[in-house]
Amino acid sequence: MSETPRPQAPARVSVVVIAYNDAAHVGDAVRSALAQGEAVGEVVVVDDASGDTTPEVLAGFADEPRVRPVIRRENSGGCGTPRNDGVDAAVHPYVLFLDSDDLLLPGAVDGLLAVATEQRADVVAGVCVRRELPEGRETVWAPTLYDVSQGATLPGTVLDGVEKHPEFVLDTLSVNKLYRRDFLDRHAIRFPDGAFHYEDFVFSARVQAAAPRLAVTDVPVYVWHVRRQAATLSISLRRASLANWEHRIAAHAAVVDVFRTAGRPALAQAAQTKFLDYDLPMYLRELPQRTAAYRADWWTVTRAHLAGFEAAAVADAQAPSRWLHAALTALPAVPGGAELTRFVELAAPRPRLVPPYPSAEDGTPVLAAAPADVPLEGLAALAPAELPVAVDGSVTVGASTRLTLTVHDLYGRVAALGPVAVRVVFTERVSADELTADTPLLPMAEGWTATVSLPTAKLLRAGRLAAWSLRAELRYADGSTGNAEVRAPQGFAGRRGMVLGRLGRVLLVQVVASARRGLVLRFAGGAVGARQVMSGRFKRLFAMR
């Protein structure tokens, strides 16, 4: 490994950029760091032995004295070693990490540095935005921690250690934070070296275990680019590989060990609860897309990992996660068919229990059929907003889009609340636009039904595909409410076709089920849609995520 000489500069921020075979993006990352202004004293770019033109791109910054290439002669196999090299090479009091395919937002460094100085903080955490490409849809990472509009309360606070806020273990990112370099050095905090994936998890645990003075801010800091159609997927997107899940489990086990070794048992327990509520459902709901061999091996690996979880960690998890944990530990082999689908839908971001609703011989509601009889412990105590209610939807499209809902009773819990009305929320996935429709709920033989209609023209977006997900907000007799993702019913098969809208306008329509069986409506209209059909691109258009 070789590096350019270290410059001498006033106390400022060292931005550590890591790159490997990313000539297409690394230049933009470096420029986003330089654009932060004088607060950035250097941009240390660690090239992890790239075989493409990344070195040539970095050479193009030769006239910029703040850019310091660090060239590794041998690839490390992961992201941890080059980040460690960057920290070791840094000369300024503060360090900020940046991946070569991401960007720093304007004003990020000034905002973080101002908070760090004012609060005498060891670490300042800001907002990371996940941007889906090429669509451009943006969401806030860990919204329960950072998005005030969704109820986050930590922004604007300063924590002396995170043990009083163990929910902070959810934030496993290293890139949305500014670190005092002497804090990292004093506690010997570095990333795992070599081909260790999910290295952020362990680094973040080491930071949290050292009880930093941590300032949380709503300063927008980082753009995390999610390129699902890239030729080489990022590690977090390689979930089709069993090795990816095994790497994630290994990282989680290392996190728990970090907390236990540091004498932070409450954080170790919180990390296990986080695994049940976040990591486990994310992979479980994708099982139907995997091969039978993958599913069988995944089930075996996961059961072995869950066997070591503390009872208190399981008890602190959300009810659906507790039920899934019970099913995984009770069933020695992965279930098939409807049983697996039932688990998958319970693992959805808005969990739901779908019919049929089996019971044990004594009448106790159960998740899995005999002989396992996994009880749904705590179901009776759930608040209306927590109930995993299942709402089916069927759609017809013409000049108007008509949605018919079926609300299923849930072991009598819905009936006891007396559902009276529903608001359907249509959310466009790229723009996040919302349209709503309200209607009463009418009783039927085994639940309740409702129908809403919207002019189809309202669901079109000029010049592009519009994709809408659907949510049902249920209102009960006592004024309480609950939310459910509208699902594609059992046996649903996607439909696509052309319909005529008003004035003979051609509409391309697809009604599909997402991987977790959520109902999705996709529309393209007018000349743009017609050209796509004529050019044979219709199928590819609607295959986009």
XYZ file of C-alpha atoms in Angstrom:
545
model
C 0.000 0.000 0.000
C 1.303 3.479 -0.856
C -0.016 6.936 -0.164
C 0.760 10.540 -0.959
C 2.473 12.603 1.778
C 0.239 13.826 4.587
C -0.570 17.529 4.334
C -0.508 19.791 7.365
C -3.762 21.715 7.810
C -5.927 23.360 10.478
C -8.259 21.166 12.520
C -11.080 20.117 10.240
C -12.703 16.977 8.813
C -11.151 14.056 6.962
C -13.615 12.421 4.572
C -12.628 8.780 3.975
C -13.864 7.456 0.623
C -13.451 3.777 -0.228
C -13.532 2.535 -3.826
C -13.179 -0.717 -5.707
C -13.795 -0.982 -9.461
C -16.191 1.982 -9.364
C -14.791 4.385 -11.923
C -18.321 5.345 -12.979
C -19.234 6.852 -9.604
C -16.171 7.584 -7.476
C -15.567 10.964 -9.096
C -19.043 12.167 -8.108
C -18.495 10.960 -4.540
C -15.205 12.847 -4.254
C -16.735 16.000 -5.720
C -19.615 15.840 -3.234
C -17.019 15.788 -0.442
C -14.979 18.657 -1.884
C -18.164 20.693 -2.337
C -18.616 20.733 1.442
C -16.162 23.647 1.526
C -13.312 24.562 3.833
C -14.586 22.385 6.675
C -13.234 19.406 4.709
C -9.488 19.477 5.122
C -8.855 16.334 3.073
C -10.580 13.625 1.087
C -8.681 10.382 1.668
C -9.642 8.035 -1.185
C -8.643 4.424 -0.540
C -8.555 2.422 -3.774
C -8.799 -1.256 -2.824
C -6.667 -2.526 -5.742
C -9.179 -1.711 -8.481
C -8.795 -3.424 -11.837
C -10.793 -0.848 -13.808
C -10.047 2.825 -14.494
C -10.669 3.975 -10.909
C -6.942 4.945 -10.522
C -7.210 7.104 -13.639
C -10.301 8.856 -12.270
C -8.447 9.601 -9.041
C -5.443 10.851 -10.998
C -7.773 13.437 -12.489
C -7.864 15.135 -9.084
C -4.086 15.690 -9.071
C -4.533 19.467 -9.044
C -6.811 19.323 -5.986
C -4.495 19.359 -2.928
C -7.237 18.126 -0.595
C -7.599 14.806 -2.463
C -5.179 12.195 -1.110
C -5.254 8.827 -2.882
C -4.237 5.794 -0.835
C -3.576 2.896 -3.204
C -3.813 -0.661 -1.920
C -1.783 -3.176 -3.939
C -3.886 -6.159 -2.882
C -7.658 -6.314 -2.642
C -8.892 -6.765 0.925
C -12.080 -8.658 0.042
C -14.307 -6.323 2.040
C -15.005 -2.742 3.058
C -13.522 -2.797 6.552
C -9.799 -2.832 5.746
C -9.849 0.134 3.315
C -11.904 2.172 5.787
C -9.374 1.350 8.503
C -6.575 2.418 6.167
C -8.396 5.698 5.633
C -8.811 6.360 9.355
C -5.141 5.553 9.964
C -4.109 7.955 7.193
C -6.419 10.785 8.315
C -4.819 13.853 9.933
C -7.817 15.931 11.020
C -9.735 15.732 14.304
C -12.967 14.461 12.738
C -13.649 11.594 10.348
C -16.602 11.021 8.032
C -17.053 7.936 5.832
C -18.294 7.920 2.231
C -18.716 4.994 -0.170
C -17.702 5.547 -3.778
C -21.211 5.060 -5.191
C -22.930 7.422 -2.727
C -22.964 11.187 -2.086
C -22.718 13.691 0.739
C -25.555 16.186 0.762
C -24.733 19.920 0.526
C -24.029 21.392 3.954
C -23.640 17.989 5.604
C -20.182 18.582 7.056
C -20.898 22.123 8.250
C -24.083 20.927 9.932
C -22.456 17.971 11.677
C -19.354 19.909 12.682
C -21.432 22.716 14.214
C -23.300 20.232 16.393
C -20.105 18.399 17.344
C -18.461 21.639 18.440
C -21.449 23.011 20.314
C -22.253 19.760 22.122
C -18.658 18.530 22.604
C -19.821 15.289 21.036
C -17.708 12.246 20.254
C -20.179 11.221 17.544
C -22.835 13.201 15.672
C -25.492 11.206 13.810
C -27.503 12.725 10.962
C -30.109 11.735 8.402
C -29.315 9.207 5.679
C -31.595 9.107 2.642
C -31.998 5.882 0.655
C -32.462 6.774 -3.014
C -33.758 3.993 -5.276
C -32.255 4.196 -8.757
C -33.219 4.706 -11.511
C -36.679 5.638 -10.170
C -35.391 8.219 -7.697
C -37.739 7.260 -4.853
C -36.334 8.443 -1.518
C -36.932 7.247 2.030
C -35.279 8.107 5.340
C -33.075 5.391 6.789
C -34.262 4.227 10.243
C -37.247 6.620 10.265
C -38.206 5.726 13.845
C -34.868 7.242 14.910
C -34.471 10.149 12.483
C -37.747 11.092 10.791
C -39.585 13.538 13.053
C -42.612 13.418 10.719
C -42.962 9.734 11.628
C -42.665 10.287 15.369
C -38.893 10.164 15.902
C -37.937 11.954 19.143
C -34.143 11.609 19.239
C -33.169 14.423 16.803
C -32.042 17.415 18.821
C -30.952 15.335 21.816
C -27.543 14.437 23.235
C -26.989 10.988 24.734
C -24.206 10.062 27.116
C -24.081 6.485 25.888
C -27.056 4.713 24.325
C -28.051 2.306 27.092
C -31.031 4.469 28.046
C -32.058 4.385 24.385
C -31.343 0.787 23.330
C -33.527 1.314 20.264
C -30.491 3.093 18.795
C -28.905 -0.300 18.039
C -31.210 -0.275 14.993
C -28.867 2.242 13.362
C -26.045 0.059 12.103
C -24.733 2.562 9.527
C -21.284 4.086 9.824
C -21.677 6.599 7.000
C -24.272 8.971 8.472
C -22.054 10.046 11.361
C -19.156 12.351 12.170
C -16.582 10.843 14.574
C -13.895 12.395 16.724
C -10.785 10.578 15.571
C -9.244 10.604 19.062
C -12.390 8.857 20.372
C -11.935 6.077 17.812
C -8.225 5.817 18.592
C -8.651 5.925 22.376
C -11.079 2.993 22.305
C -9.258 1.152 19.480
C -12.423 1.219 17.384
C -11.959 -0.030 13.848
C -13.879 -2.132 11.332
C -13.393 -5.899 11.047
C -10.639 -6.544 8.533
C -10.669 -8.688 5.415
C -13.625 -10.371 3.753
C -16.036 -9.647 6.602
C -19.404 -8.479 5.297
C -21.823 -6.224 7.201
C -18.765 -4.703 8.825
C -20.840 -1.601 9.663
C -22.780 -3.668 12.190
C -19.682 -4.488 14.222
C -18.116 -1.033 13.921
C -21.335 0.620 15.094
C -21.578 -1.796 18.030
C -18.012 -0.986 19.042
C -18.842 2.721 18.945
C -22.014 2.257 20.985
C -20.281 -0.050 23.487
C -17.716 2.696 24.196
C -20.503 4.959 25.559
C -19.850 7.989 23.324
C -21.307 11.409 23.902
C -23.694 11.104 20.961
C -25.574 14.014 19.428
C -28.526 13.137 17.193
C -29.550 15.702 14.600
C -31.999 16.048 11.740
C -29.253 17.423 9.475
C -29.536 15.666 6.067
C -26.124 14.105 5.611
C -25.887 11.207 3.217
C -27.452 9.772 0.053
C -27.311 5.974 -0.021
C -27.823 4.924 -3.630
C -29.718 1.652 -4.038
C -29.031 0.237 -7.494
C -31.107 -2.934 -7.753
C -30.394 -3.271 -11.475
C -26.618 -2.854 -11.231
C -24.400 -5.473 -12.838
C -22.718 -6.007 -9.457
C -25.109 -5.690 -6.531
C -24.046 -4.176 -3.245
C -23.662 -6.604 -0.351
C -26.980 -5.608 1.229
C -28.801 -6.471 -2.009
C -27.278 -9.942 -2.521
C -29.980 -11.600 -0.464
C -30.567 -14.364 -3.016
C -27.366 -15.984 -1.776
C -27.491 -18.085 1.382
C -23.948 -16.892 2.110
C -25.317 -13.366 2.432
C -27.651 -14.484 5.229
C -24.834 -16.403 6.892
C -22.631 -13.298 6.766
C -25.414 -11.247 8.322
C -25.877 -13.801 11.099
C -22.103 -13.829 11.741
C -22.079 -10.029 11.967
C -25.050 -10.064 14.337
C -23.376 -12.667 16.545
C -20.258 -10.474 16.629
C -22.377 -7.467 17.643
C -23.873 -9.355 20.576
C -20.390 -10.478 21.605
C -19.089 -6.880 21.458
C -21.809 -5.710 23.832
C -21.402 -8.618 26.227
C -17.618 -8.268 26.332
C -17.982 -4.550 27.063
C -20.339 -5.291 29.960
C -23.418 -3.910 28.132
C -25.940 -6.751 28.552
C -28.924 -4.467 27.895
C -27.513 -3.567 24.481
C -26.774 -7.227 23.712
C -30.401 -8.024 24.469
C -31.597 -5.073 22.375
C -29.476 -6.316 19.448
C -31.174 -9.714 19.577
C -34.594 -8.066 19.696
C -33.623 -5.922 16.710
C -32.616 -9.058 14.797
C -36.066 -10.568 15.404
C -37.966 -7.412 14.474
C -35.851 -6.298 11.509
C -33.341 -8.766 10.026
C -35.373 -11.975 10.329
C -38.579 -10.672 8.658
C -36.619 -9.060 5.806
C -35.208 -12.410 4.692
C -38.142 -14.596 5.694
C -40.599 -12.743 3.474
C -38.388 -13.474 0.444
C -38.299 -17.257 0.964
C -40.970 -18.056 -1.668
C -38.655 -16.536 -4.302
C -35.836 -18.939 -3.402
C -35.141 -22.531 -4.377
C -36.273 -25.429 -2.229
C -32.645 -26.154 -1.333
C -32.083 -22.547 -0.243
C -35.230 -22.570 1.890
C -34.235 -25.799 3.626
C -30.704 -24.596 4.379
C -31.940 -21.138 5.440
C -34.345 -22.723 7.904
C -31.587 -24.883 9.418
C -29.094 -22.009 9.734
C -31.683 -19.664 11.214
C -32.970 -22.153 13.782
C -29.411 -22.744 14.992
C -28.842 -19.012 15.412
C -32.136 -18.343 17.203
C -31.491 -21.168 19.658
C -29.042 -18.942 21.533
C -31.369 -15.973 21.982
C -32.201 -14.744 25.462
C -35.807 -15.226 26.557
C -35.958 -11.554 27.543
C -34.878 -10.489 24.043
C -37.672 -12.563 22.514
C -40.196 -11.167 25.000
C -39.250 -7.598 24.002
C -39.848 -8.250 20.302
C -43.067 -7.300 18.540
C -45.820 -9.921 18.670
C -45.446 -11.097 15.031
C -41.696 -11.517 15.563
C -42.282 -13.537 18.728
C -44.677 -15.823 16.855
C -42.211 -16.303 13.998
C -39.447 -17.095 16.477
C -41.698 -19.683 18.119
C -42.540 -21.243 14.741
C -38.911 -21.434 13.634
C -37.768 -23.032 16.870
C -40.718 -25.463 16.938
C -40.684 -26.650 13.325
C -37.582 -28.694 12.384
C -38.151 -28.268 8.636
C -39.348 -25.400 6.498
C -43.104 -25.632 5.860
C -44.492 -25.510 2.374
C -47.469 -24.115 0.539
C -50.040 -22.142 2.488
C -48.174 -22.563 5.766
C -45.059 -20.830 4.431
C -47.196 -18.123 2.839
C -48.768 -17.512 6.230
C -45.324 -16.937 7.764
C -44.269 -14.720 4.864
C -47.266 -12.435 5.253
C -46.717 -12.214 8.997
C -43.184 -11.015 8.183
C -44.436 -8.157 5.959
C -43.589 -4.566 6.999
C -47.262 -4.303 8.012
C -47.690 -7.819 9.448
C -50.954 -9.646 8.804
C -52.428 -12.987 9.788
C -54.334 -14.451 6.883
C -57.151 -16.992 6.974
C -57.785 -19.733 7.781
C -57.452 -19.104 11.517
C -56.594 -22.461 13.135
C -56.922 -23.260 16.826
C -55.494 -25.940 19.084
C -57.793 -28.588 20.550
C -58.452 -26.356 23.572
C -59.489 -23.454 21.314
C -56.235 -21.501 21.676
C -55.403 -19.513 18.499
C -52.279 -20.936 16.860
C -49.988 -19.832 14.065
C -48.945 -23.231 12.786
C -51.160 -26.277 12.499
C -50.673 -29.438 14.574
C -48.420 -31.084 15.575
C -46.512 -27.844 16.316
C -49.503 -25.804 17.564
C -47.490 -22.584 17.898
C -49.681 -20.401 20.131
C -50.332 -16.755 19.275
C -49.350 -15.583 22.718
C -50.371 -12.002 23.453
C -52.895 -11.729 20.609
C -55.726 -10.874 23.000
C -53.715 -8.038 24.546
C -52.828 -6.252 21.298
C -54.186 -2.742 20.798
C -56.364 -2.142 17.714
C -53.487 -0.421 15.909
C -51.261 -3.470 16.508
C -53.630 -6.127 15.204
C -52.260 -7.954 12.133
C -55.539 -7.709 10.221
C -55.732 -9.109 6.677
C -57.509 -7.029 4.011
C -57.890 -8.522 0.519
C -58.418 -6.429 -2.589
C -59.670 -7.035 -6.127
C -59.472 -4.452 -8.898
C -61.240 -3.581 -12.149
C -59.890 -0.789 -14.355
C -61.505 1.338 -17.003
C -62.241 5.043 -16.989
C -62.471 4.488 -13.237
C -60.396 2.178 -11.061
C -62.622 0.206 -8.734
C -61.236 -1.550 -5.674
C -63.311 -4.047 -3.684
C -62.041 -4.890 -0.202
C -62.633 -7.855 2.060
C -61.708 -7.397 5.724
C -61.169 -10.703 7.519
C -62.032 -11.242 11.152
C -59.058 -12.213 13.301
C -60.088 -14.797 15.879
C -62.997 -12.514 16.761
C -60.827 -9.484 17.581
C -62.070 -7.379 14.650
C -65.720 -8.221 15.320
C -65.320 -7.228 18.968
C -64.095 -3.782 17.893
C -67.022 -3.222 15.510
C -65.454 -2.010 12.230
C -67.533 0.787 10.696
C -65.526 2.411 7.892
C -62.313 2.276 5.891
C -60.097 4.833 4.217
C -58.080 3.479 1.286
C -54.732 5.227 0.781
C -53.144 4.939 -2.677
C -49.396 5.741 -2.488
C -47.355 6.271 -5.646
C -44.005 4.606 -5.118
C -41.735 7.101 -6.866
C -43.262 10.466 -5.962
C -44.882 9.317 -2.673
C -48.067 11.101 -3.814
C -51.148 9.952 -1.898
C -54.774 9.700 -2.917
C -57.504 8.664 -0.489
C -61.060 7.344 -0.665
C -63.433 6.781 2.283
C -66.353 4.375 2.468
C -68.430 2.465 5.048
C -67.727 -1.182 5.823
C -70.608 -3.582 5.286
C -70.905 -6.954 7.066
C -70.749 -10.132 5.022
C -70.672 -13.858 5.793
C -67.069 -14.031 7.028
C -65.974 -10.457 7.515
C -66.724 -7.064 5.989
C -66.613 -5.559 2.523
C -66.286 -2.122 0.947
C -65.833 -0.681 -2.540
C -64.099 2.541 -3.589
C -63.559 4.106 -7.009
C -61.145 6.717 -8.350
C -60.926 8.242 -11.833
C -58.103 6.318 -13.501
C -56.723 9.582 -14.899
C -55.729 10.523 -11.332
C -53.509 7.448 -11.158
C -51.492 8.296 -14.286
C -48.175 10.154 -14.272
C -47.088 11.933 -17.417
C -44.344 10.237 -19.397
C -43.626 7.391 -17.010
C -44.879 4.293 -15.295
C -46.912 4.967 -12.159
C -46.922 2.249 -9.486
C -49.353 2.424 -6.573
C -49.392 0.458 -3.337
C -52.583 0.323 -1.298
C -53.222 0.679 2.421
C -56.485 0.309 4.332
C -57.057 2.459 7.416
C -59.798 0.761 9.421
C -61.996 2.739 11.800
C -63.772 0.999 14.677
C -66.892 1.847 16.652
C -64.976 3.279 19.614
C -62.960 5.640 17.372
C -59.795 3.531 17.400
C -58.041 2.737 14.129
C -55.825 0.117 12.515
C -53.759 -0.120 9.344
C -53.301 -2.945 6.885
C -51.578 -3.302 3.540
C -54.148 -4.335 0.950
C -53.107 -7.799 -0.147
C -53.563 -9.883 -3.247
C -55.823 -12.785 -2.202
C -54.717 -16.398 -2.163
C -54.314 -17.838 -5.652
C -54.013 -14.379 -7.225
C -52.357 -14.300 -10.631
C -51.058 -11.028 -12.072
C -53.050 -9.451 -14.874
C -51.892 -7.061 -17.552
C -53.622 -5.571 -20.505
C -54.896 -2.485 -22.275
C -58.084 -0.609 -21.515
C -59.656 2.493 -22.976
C -59.953 5.494 -20.716
C -61.872 8.675 -21.348
C -61.877 10.025 -24.890
C -60.498 6.725 -26.147
C -57.169 7.113 -24.395
C -55.155 3.862 -24.306
C -54.098 2.782 -20.831
C -51.630 0.029 -20.066
C -52.569 -1.647 -16.804
C -51.003 -4.303 -14.625
C -52.400 -5.568 -11.337
C -49.763 -7.627 -9.522
C -48.821 -9.100 -6.191
C -45.538 -7.969 -4.645
C -43.116 -10.505 -3.175
C -44.963 -10.230 0.133
C -48.359 -10.497 -1.634
C -49.214 -6.818 -1.382
C -51.498 -5.520 -4.146
C -49.743 -3.173 -6.608
C -51.342 -1.228 -9.465
C -49.205 -0.098 -12.391
C -50.325 2.302 -15.101
C -48.903 3.920 -18.224
C -51.064 5.989 -20.501
C -51.407 7.791 -23.797
C -48.809 7.945 -26.538
C -45.972 6.979 -24.222
C -47.693 3.729 -23.260
C -48.699 2.961 -26.848
C -45.137 3.384 -28.084
C -43.881 1.050 -25.398
C -46.342 -1.636 -26.465
C -45.516 -1.230 -30.135
C -41.777 -1.438 -29.453
C -42.173 -4.669 -27.502
C -41.068 -3.112 -24.200
C -44.329 -3.700 -22.358
C -43.148 -6.756 -20.471
C -39.864 -5.158 -19.396
C -41.634 -1.982 -18.322
C -43.880 -3.800 -15.898
C -41.092 -6.003 -14.610
C -39.493 -2.956 -13.000
C -39.537 -2.973 -9.211
